[in-house]
């Protein structure tokens, strides 16, 4: 009966939230579930949050808090999703839902990656939060998904470095381009962008008249990525100028090549 009365207020929620003091925490929680099932995540988050306000430290408040974080995330209200998830972790760090709270926290960063343009701050925060899921909750049902998303976010960072490096390369700003491609080779070598980064280094170093560095970048391609199109392109560039794909000199690339040959890839 009380739940029905609470539901009758639903159409007026946007203009005026109903007073909930007369309802039990279970009734409020159930109303939140109804709103969530109806696709109204914003109102669901409101109801789940009211439980914490009216019945703090209760079991229902704890359940409502994790559901509030989930509802905010579903509503794409990422700052509030993060705040609710973090509050759950602060209050209930050993609870069985702590892994889910940490995963929601990570998702609230991860799901914004494509919205942030060149600002990579949220991507780094997503990586940190995903790493926590992987390391602190390795046996949880969220660990595998966190690993996959971690790899994608890591690849995204490398992709941004490549995007900026290509921009500089197209405008003949070779030193600036090399700096970006070097970051990919040194810091993101496990991503899908490494073969292209090495090829772009071949292009940039040849343009600067530094054949030893270009040959060494080509040698790394030949050692580790010979089956890629980037190896073929670099091979054509180097041999077209009478150069071989051999490591030479003592540049940072030569050091990486020696480490790779010794099985000590950075």
Short mmCIF file of C-alpha atoms in Angstrom, two decimals:
data_model
loop_
_atom_site.label_atom_id
_atom_site.label_comp_id
_atom_site.label_asym_id
_atom_site.label_seq_id
_atom_site.Cartn_x
_atom_site.Cartn_y
_atom_site.Cartn_z
CA UNK A 1 0.00 0.00 0.00
CA UNK A 2 2.76 2.42 0.98
CA UNK A 3 4.74 1.44 -2.10
CA UNK A 4 1.73 2.17 -4.30
CA UNK A 5 1.37 5.59 -2.73
CA UNK A 6 5.02 6.27 -3.34
CA UNK A 7 4.66 5.22 -6.95
CA UNK A 8 1.71 7.56 -7.46
CA UNK A 9 4.05 10.47 -6.99
CA UNK A 10 6.23 9.36 -9.88
CA UNK A 11 4.79 11.66 -12.53
CA UNK A 12 5.58 14.74 -10.44
CA UNK A 13 9.14 13.81 -9.54
CA UNK A 14 10.89 16.22 -11.85
CA UNK A 15 8.98 19.23 -10.54
CA UNK A 16 8.74 18.21 -6.87
CA UNK A 17 10.34 15.25 -5.16
CA UNK A 18 8.01 13.43 -2.75
CA UNK A 19 8.68 13.45 0.97
CA UNK A 20 9.94 9.99 1.86
CA UNK A 21 10.17 10.09 5.64
CA UNK A 22 7.00 8.02 6.00
CA UNK A 23 8.36 5.12 3.96
CA UNK A 24 10.61 2.29 5.02
CA UNK A 25 14.05 1.94 3.47
CA UNK A 26 12.93 -1.24 1.75
CA UNK A 27 9.99 0.59 0.13
CA UNK A 28 12.24 3.38 -1.10
CA UNK A 29 14.74 0.85 -2.42
CA UNK A 30 11.99 -0.98 -4.29
CA UNK A 31 10.84 2.28 -5.84
CA UNK A 32 14.38 2.89 -7.03
CA UNK A 33 14.37 -0.55 -8.66
CA UNK A 34 11.07 0.25 -10.39
CA UNK A 35 12.44 3.50 -11.79
CA UNK A 36 15.57 1.73 -12.96
CA UNK A 37 13.53 -0.99 -14.66
CA UNK A 38 11.45 1.72 -16.34
CA UNK A 39 14.58 3.33 -17.75
CA UNK A 40 14.58 6.38 -15.49
CA UNK A 41 18.06 6.11 -14.02
CA UNK A 42 18.06 9.70 -12.76
CA UNK A 43 15.02 9.17 -10.54
CA UNK A 44 16.35 5.77 -9.50
CA UNK A 45 19.57 7.41 -8.29
CA UNK A 46 17.49 9.90 -6.33
CA UNK A 47 15.55 7.19 -4.51
CA UNK A 48 18.65 5.12 -3.75
CA UNK A 49 20.37 8.24 -2.41
CA UNK A 50 17.44 9.08 -0.15
CA UNK A 51 17.89 5.80 1.69
CA UNK A 52 21.38 6.86 2.73
CA UNK A 53 20.09 10.25 3.83
CA UNK A 54 17.12 8.95 5.83
CA UNK A 55 18.57 5.67 7.12
CA UNK A 56 22.34 6.16 7.34
CA UNK A 57 24.52 3.21 8.34
CA UNK A 58 21.70 0.75 7.71
CA UNK A 59 22.05 -2.32 5.50
CA UNK A 60 19.59 -0.72 3.09
CA UNK A 61 21.74 2.42 2.93
CA UNK A 62 24.71 0.30 1.90
CA UNK A 63 22.70 -1.48 -0.79
CA UNK A 64 21.22 1.80 -1.93
CA UNK A 65 24.63 3.43 -2.27
CA UNK A 66 26.02 0.86 -4.70
CA UNK A 67 22.78 0.98 -6.66
CA UNK A 68 22.97 4.76 -6.75
CA UNK A 69 26.45 4.54 -8.25
CA UNK A 70 25.16 2.12 -10.87
CA UNK A 71 22.12 4.30 -11.65
CA UNK A 72 24.26 7.42 -12.06
CA UNK A 73 26.56 5.53 -14.41
CA UNK A 74 23.63 4.28 -16.45
CA UNK A 75 22.41 7.88 -16.65
CA UNK A 76 25.91 8.87 -17.91
CA UNK A 77 26.28 11.17 -14.92
CA UNK A 78 29.90 10.15 -14.49
CA UNK A 79 31.03 12.61 -11.78
CA UNK A 80 28.18 11.53 -9.49
CA UNK A 81 28.77 7.87 -10.36
CA UNK A 82 32.39 8.27 -9.30
CA UNK A 83 31.41 10.06 -6.10
CA UNK A 84 28.91 7.38 -5.10
CA UNK A 85 31.26 4.52 -5.96
CA UNK A 86 34.12 6.13 -4.03
CA UNK A 87 31.87 6.74 -1.05
CA UNK A 88 30.92 3.06 -1.04
CA UNK A 89 34.60 2.08 -1.11
CA UNK A 90 35.37 4.50 1.73
CA UNK A 91 32.52 3.23 3.92
CA UNK A 92 32.53 -0.47 3.02
CA UNK A 93 36.03 -1.41 1.76
CA UNK A 94 35.69 -5.10 2.65
CA UNK A 95 32.13 -5.58 1.44
CA UNK A 96 31.35 -8.15 -1.22
CA UNK A 97 30.27 -5.35 -3.58
CA UNK A 98 33.55 -3.42 -3.21
CA UNK A 99 34.89 -4.98 -6.41
CA UNK A 100 31.82 -3.80 -8.30
CA UNK A 101 32.15 -0.31 -6.81
CA UNK A 102 35.77 -0.13 -7.95
CA UNK A 103 34.76 -1.37 -11.40
CA UNK A 104 32.04 1.30 -11.63
CA UNK A 105 34.59 3.89 -10.57
CA UNK A 106 36.88 2.76 -13.38
CA UNK A 107 34.05 2.73 -15.91
CA UNK A 108 33.10 6.28 -14.99
CA UNK A 109 36.52 7.32 -16.34
CA UNK A 110 36.80 4.77 -19.13
CA UNK A 111 33.45 5.60 -20.73
CA UNK A 112 34.55 9.20 -21.20
CA UNK A 113 37.77 8.45 -23.06
CA UNK A 114 36.35 9.23 -26.50
CA UNK A 115 34.95 12.54 -25.26
CA UNK A 116 38.12 14.15 -24.00
CA UNK A 117 39.97 15.14 -27.16
CA UNK A 118 43.65 15.64 -26.52
CA UNK A 119 43.28 15.84 -22.73
CA UNK A 120 44.44 12.43 -21.55
CA UNK A 121 43.93 12.99 -17.81
CA UNK A 122 40.80 10.85 -17.62
CA UNK A 123 42.47 8.08 -19.61
CA UNK A 124 45.29 7.89 -17.07
CA UNK A 125 42.74 7.85 -14.26
CA UNK A 126 40.83 5.07 -16.02
CA UNK A 127 44.04 3.05 -16.27
CA UNK A 128 44.78 3.56 -12.58
CA UNK A 129 41.26 2.58 -11.52
CA UNK A 130 41.19 -0.45 -13.83
CA UNK A 131 44.58 -1.56 -12.51
CA UNK A 132 43.12 -1.48 -8.99
CA UNK A 133 40.32 -3.82 -10.08
CA UNK A 134 42.87 -6.18 -11.63
CA UNK A 135 45.31 -6.16 -8.72
CA UNK A 136 43.02 -5.86 -5.69
CA UNK A 137 40.14 -8.01 -6.98
CA UNK A 138 41.82 -10.51 -9.34
CA UNK A 139 39.29 -13.26 -8.56
CA UNK A 140 36.24 -11.08 -9.08
CA UNK A 141 33.94 -11.37 -12.06
CA UNK A 142 35.06 -7.89 -13.14
CA UNK A 143 38.79 -8.59 -13.42
CA UNK A 144 38.72 -10.03 -16.94
CA UNK A 145 36.66 -7.12 -18.29
CA UNK A 146 39.00 -4.70 -16.51
CA UNK A 147 42.02 -6.30 -18.22
CA UNK A 148 40.43 -5.93 -21.65
CA UNK A 149 39.49 -2.31 -21.00
CA UNK A 150 42.94 -1.57 -19.58
CA UNK A 151 44.54 -2.78 -22.81
CA UNK A 152 42.14 -0.68 -24.89
CA UNK A 153 42.77 2.44 -22.81
CA UNK A 154 46.53 1.88 -23.01
CA UNK A 155 46.22 1.52 -26.78
CA UNK A 156 44.18 4.73 -26.85
CA UNK A 157 47.00 6.68 -25.21
CA UNK A 158 49.47 5.34 -27.76
CA UNK A 159 47.05 6.24 -30.53
CA UNK A 160 46.92 9.84 -29.32
CA UNK A 161 50.72 10.04 -29.37
CA UNK A 162 50.67 8.69 -32.92
CA UNK A 163 48.03 11.21 -33.97
CA UNK A 164 50.14 14.12 -32.73
CA UNK A 165 53.32 12.62 -34.18
CA UNK A 166 51.74 12.28 -37.62
CA UNK A 167 50.55 15.88 -37.40
CA UNK A 168 54.12 17.06 -36.84
CA UNK A 169 55.52 14.75 -39.49
CA UNK A 170 53.11 16.03 -42.16
CA UNK A 171 54.31 19.56 -41.42
CA UNK A 172 58.01 18.59 -41.54
CA UNK A 173 58.49 19.18 -37.82
CA UNK A 174 60.66 16.12 -37.64
CA UNK A 175 62.19 16.54 -34.18
CA UNK A 176 58.76 17.02 -32.58
CA UNK A 177 57.40 14.03 -34.50
CA UNK A 178 60.31 11.85 -33.40
CA UNK A 179 59.67 12.73 -29.76
CA UNK A 180 56.08 11.46 -30.05
CA UNK A 181 56.99 8.26 -31.87
CA UNK A 182 59.75 7.62 -29.36
CA UNK A 183 57.18 7.73 -26.52
CA UNK A 184 55.20 4.99 -28.30
CA UNK A 185 58.28 2.81 -28.84
CA UNK A 186 59.58 3.23 -25.30
CA UNK A 187 56.40 3.46 -23.21
CA UNK A 188 53.70 1.77 -25.28
CA UNK A 189 55.64 -0.99 -27.00
CA UNK A 190 52.99 -3.63 -26.29
CA UNK A 191 50.30 -1.74 -28.21
CA UNK A 192 49.24 -2.13 -31.82
CA UNK A 193 50.85 1.21 -32.72
CA UNK A 194 54.49 0.22 -32.26
CA UNK A 195 55.15 -1.03 -35.84
CA UNK A 196 53.84 2.20 -37.37
CA UNK A 197 55.79 4.29 -34.85
CA UNK A 198 58.99 2.56 -35.95
CA UNK A 199 58.19 3.14 -39.61
CA UNK A 200 57.46 6.82 -38.95
CA UNK A 201 60.84 7.04 -37.22
CA UNK A 202 62.44 5.65 -40.38
CA UNK A 203 60.70 8.37 -42.39
CA UNK A 204 61.59 11.16 -39.98
CA UNK A 205 65.23 10.18 -39.55
CA UNK A 206 65.73 9.81 -43.30
CA UNK A 207 64.22 13.27 -43.78
CA UNK A 208 66.71 14.65 -41.26
CA UNK A 209 69.63 12.93 -42.99
CA UNK A 210 70.29 10.52 -40.12
CA UNK A 211 70.62 7.14 -41.85
CA UNK A 212 71.99 5.21 -38.85
CA UNK A 213 68.93 5.94 -36.74
CA UNK A 214 66.64 5.16 -39.68
CA UNK A 215 68.39 1.84 -40.29
CA UNK A 216 68.15 0.92 -36.63
CA UNK A 217 64.42 1.64 -36.51
CA UNK A 218 64.09 -0.55 -39.59
CA UNK A 219 66.14 -3.28 -37.93
CA UNK A 220 63.75 -3.34 -34.96
CA UNK A 221 60.85 -3.64 -37.39
CA UNK A 222 62.60 -6.53 -39.11
CA UNK A 223 63.38 -8.24 -35.84
CA UNK A 224 59.93 -8.02 -34.27
CA UNK A 225 57.36 -6.96 -36.88
CA UNK A 226 58.47 -8.40 -40.18
CA UNK A 227 54.99 -9.57 -41.12
CA UNK A 228 53.51 -6.04 -40.99
CA UNK A 229 52.94 -3.60 -43.83
CA UNK A 230 55.09 -1.09 -41.95
CA UNK A 231 58.12 -3.35 -42.31
CA UNK A 232 57.53 -3.58 -46.05
CA UNK A 233 57.21 0.21 -46.35
CA UNK A 234 60.38 0.82 -44.34
CA UNK A 235 62.26 -1.83 -46.32
CA UNK A 236 61.33 -0.08 -49.57
CA UNK A 237 62.35 3.34 -48.20
CA UNK A 238 65.73 2.18 -46.91
CA UNK A 239 66.76 -0.07 -49.76
CA UNK A 240 65.62 2.60 -52.20
CA UNK A 241 68.37 4.78 -50.77
CA UNK A 242 70.94 2.01 -50.75
CA UNK A 243 70.59 1.40 -47.02
CA UNK A 244 70.10 -1.86 -45.15
CA UNK A 245 67.86 -2.67 -42.20
CA UNK A 246 70.71 -3.09 -39.73
CA UNK A 247 71.28 -1.59 -36.31
CA UNK A 248 74.18 0.80 -36.18
CA UNK A 249 75.45 3.68 -34.11
CA UNK A 250 74.71 4.25 -30.43
CA UNK A 251 71.36 6.05 -30.45
CA UNK A 252 68.44 5.32 -28.13
CA UNK A 253 67.10 3.04 -30.85
CA UNK A 254 70.35 1.09 -30.94
CA UNK A 255 70.06 0.54 -27.21
CA UNK A 256 66.52 -0.75 -27.61
CA UNK A 257 67.64 -3.03 -30.43
CA UNK A 258 70.38 -4.54 -28.27
CA UNK A 259 67.95 -5.10 -25.44
CA UNK A 260 65.49 -6.78 -27.77
CA UNK A 261 68.11 -9.09 -29.22
CA UNK A 262 69.07 -10.05 -25.67
CA UNK A 263 65.42 -10.63 -24.80
CA UNK A 264 65.24 -7.59 -22.51
CA UNK A 265 62.54 -5.60 -24.32
CA UNK A 266 61.69 -2.55 -22.25
#
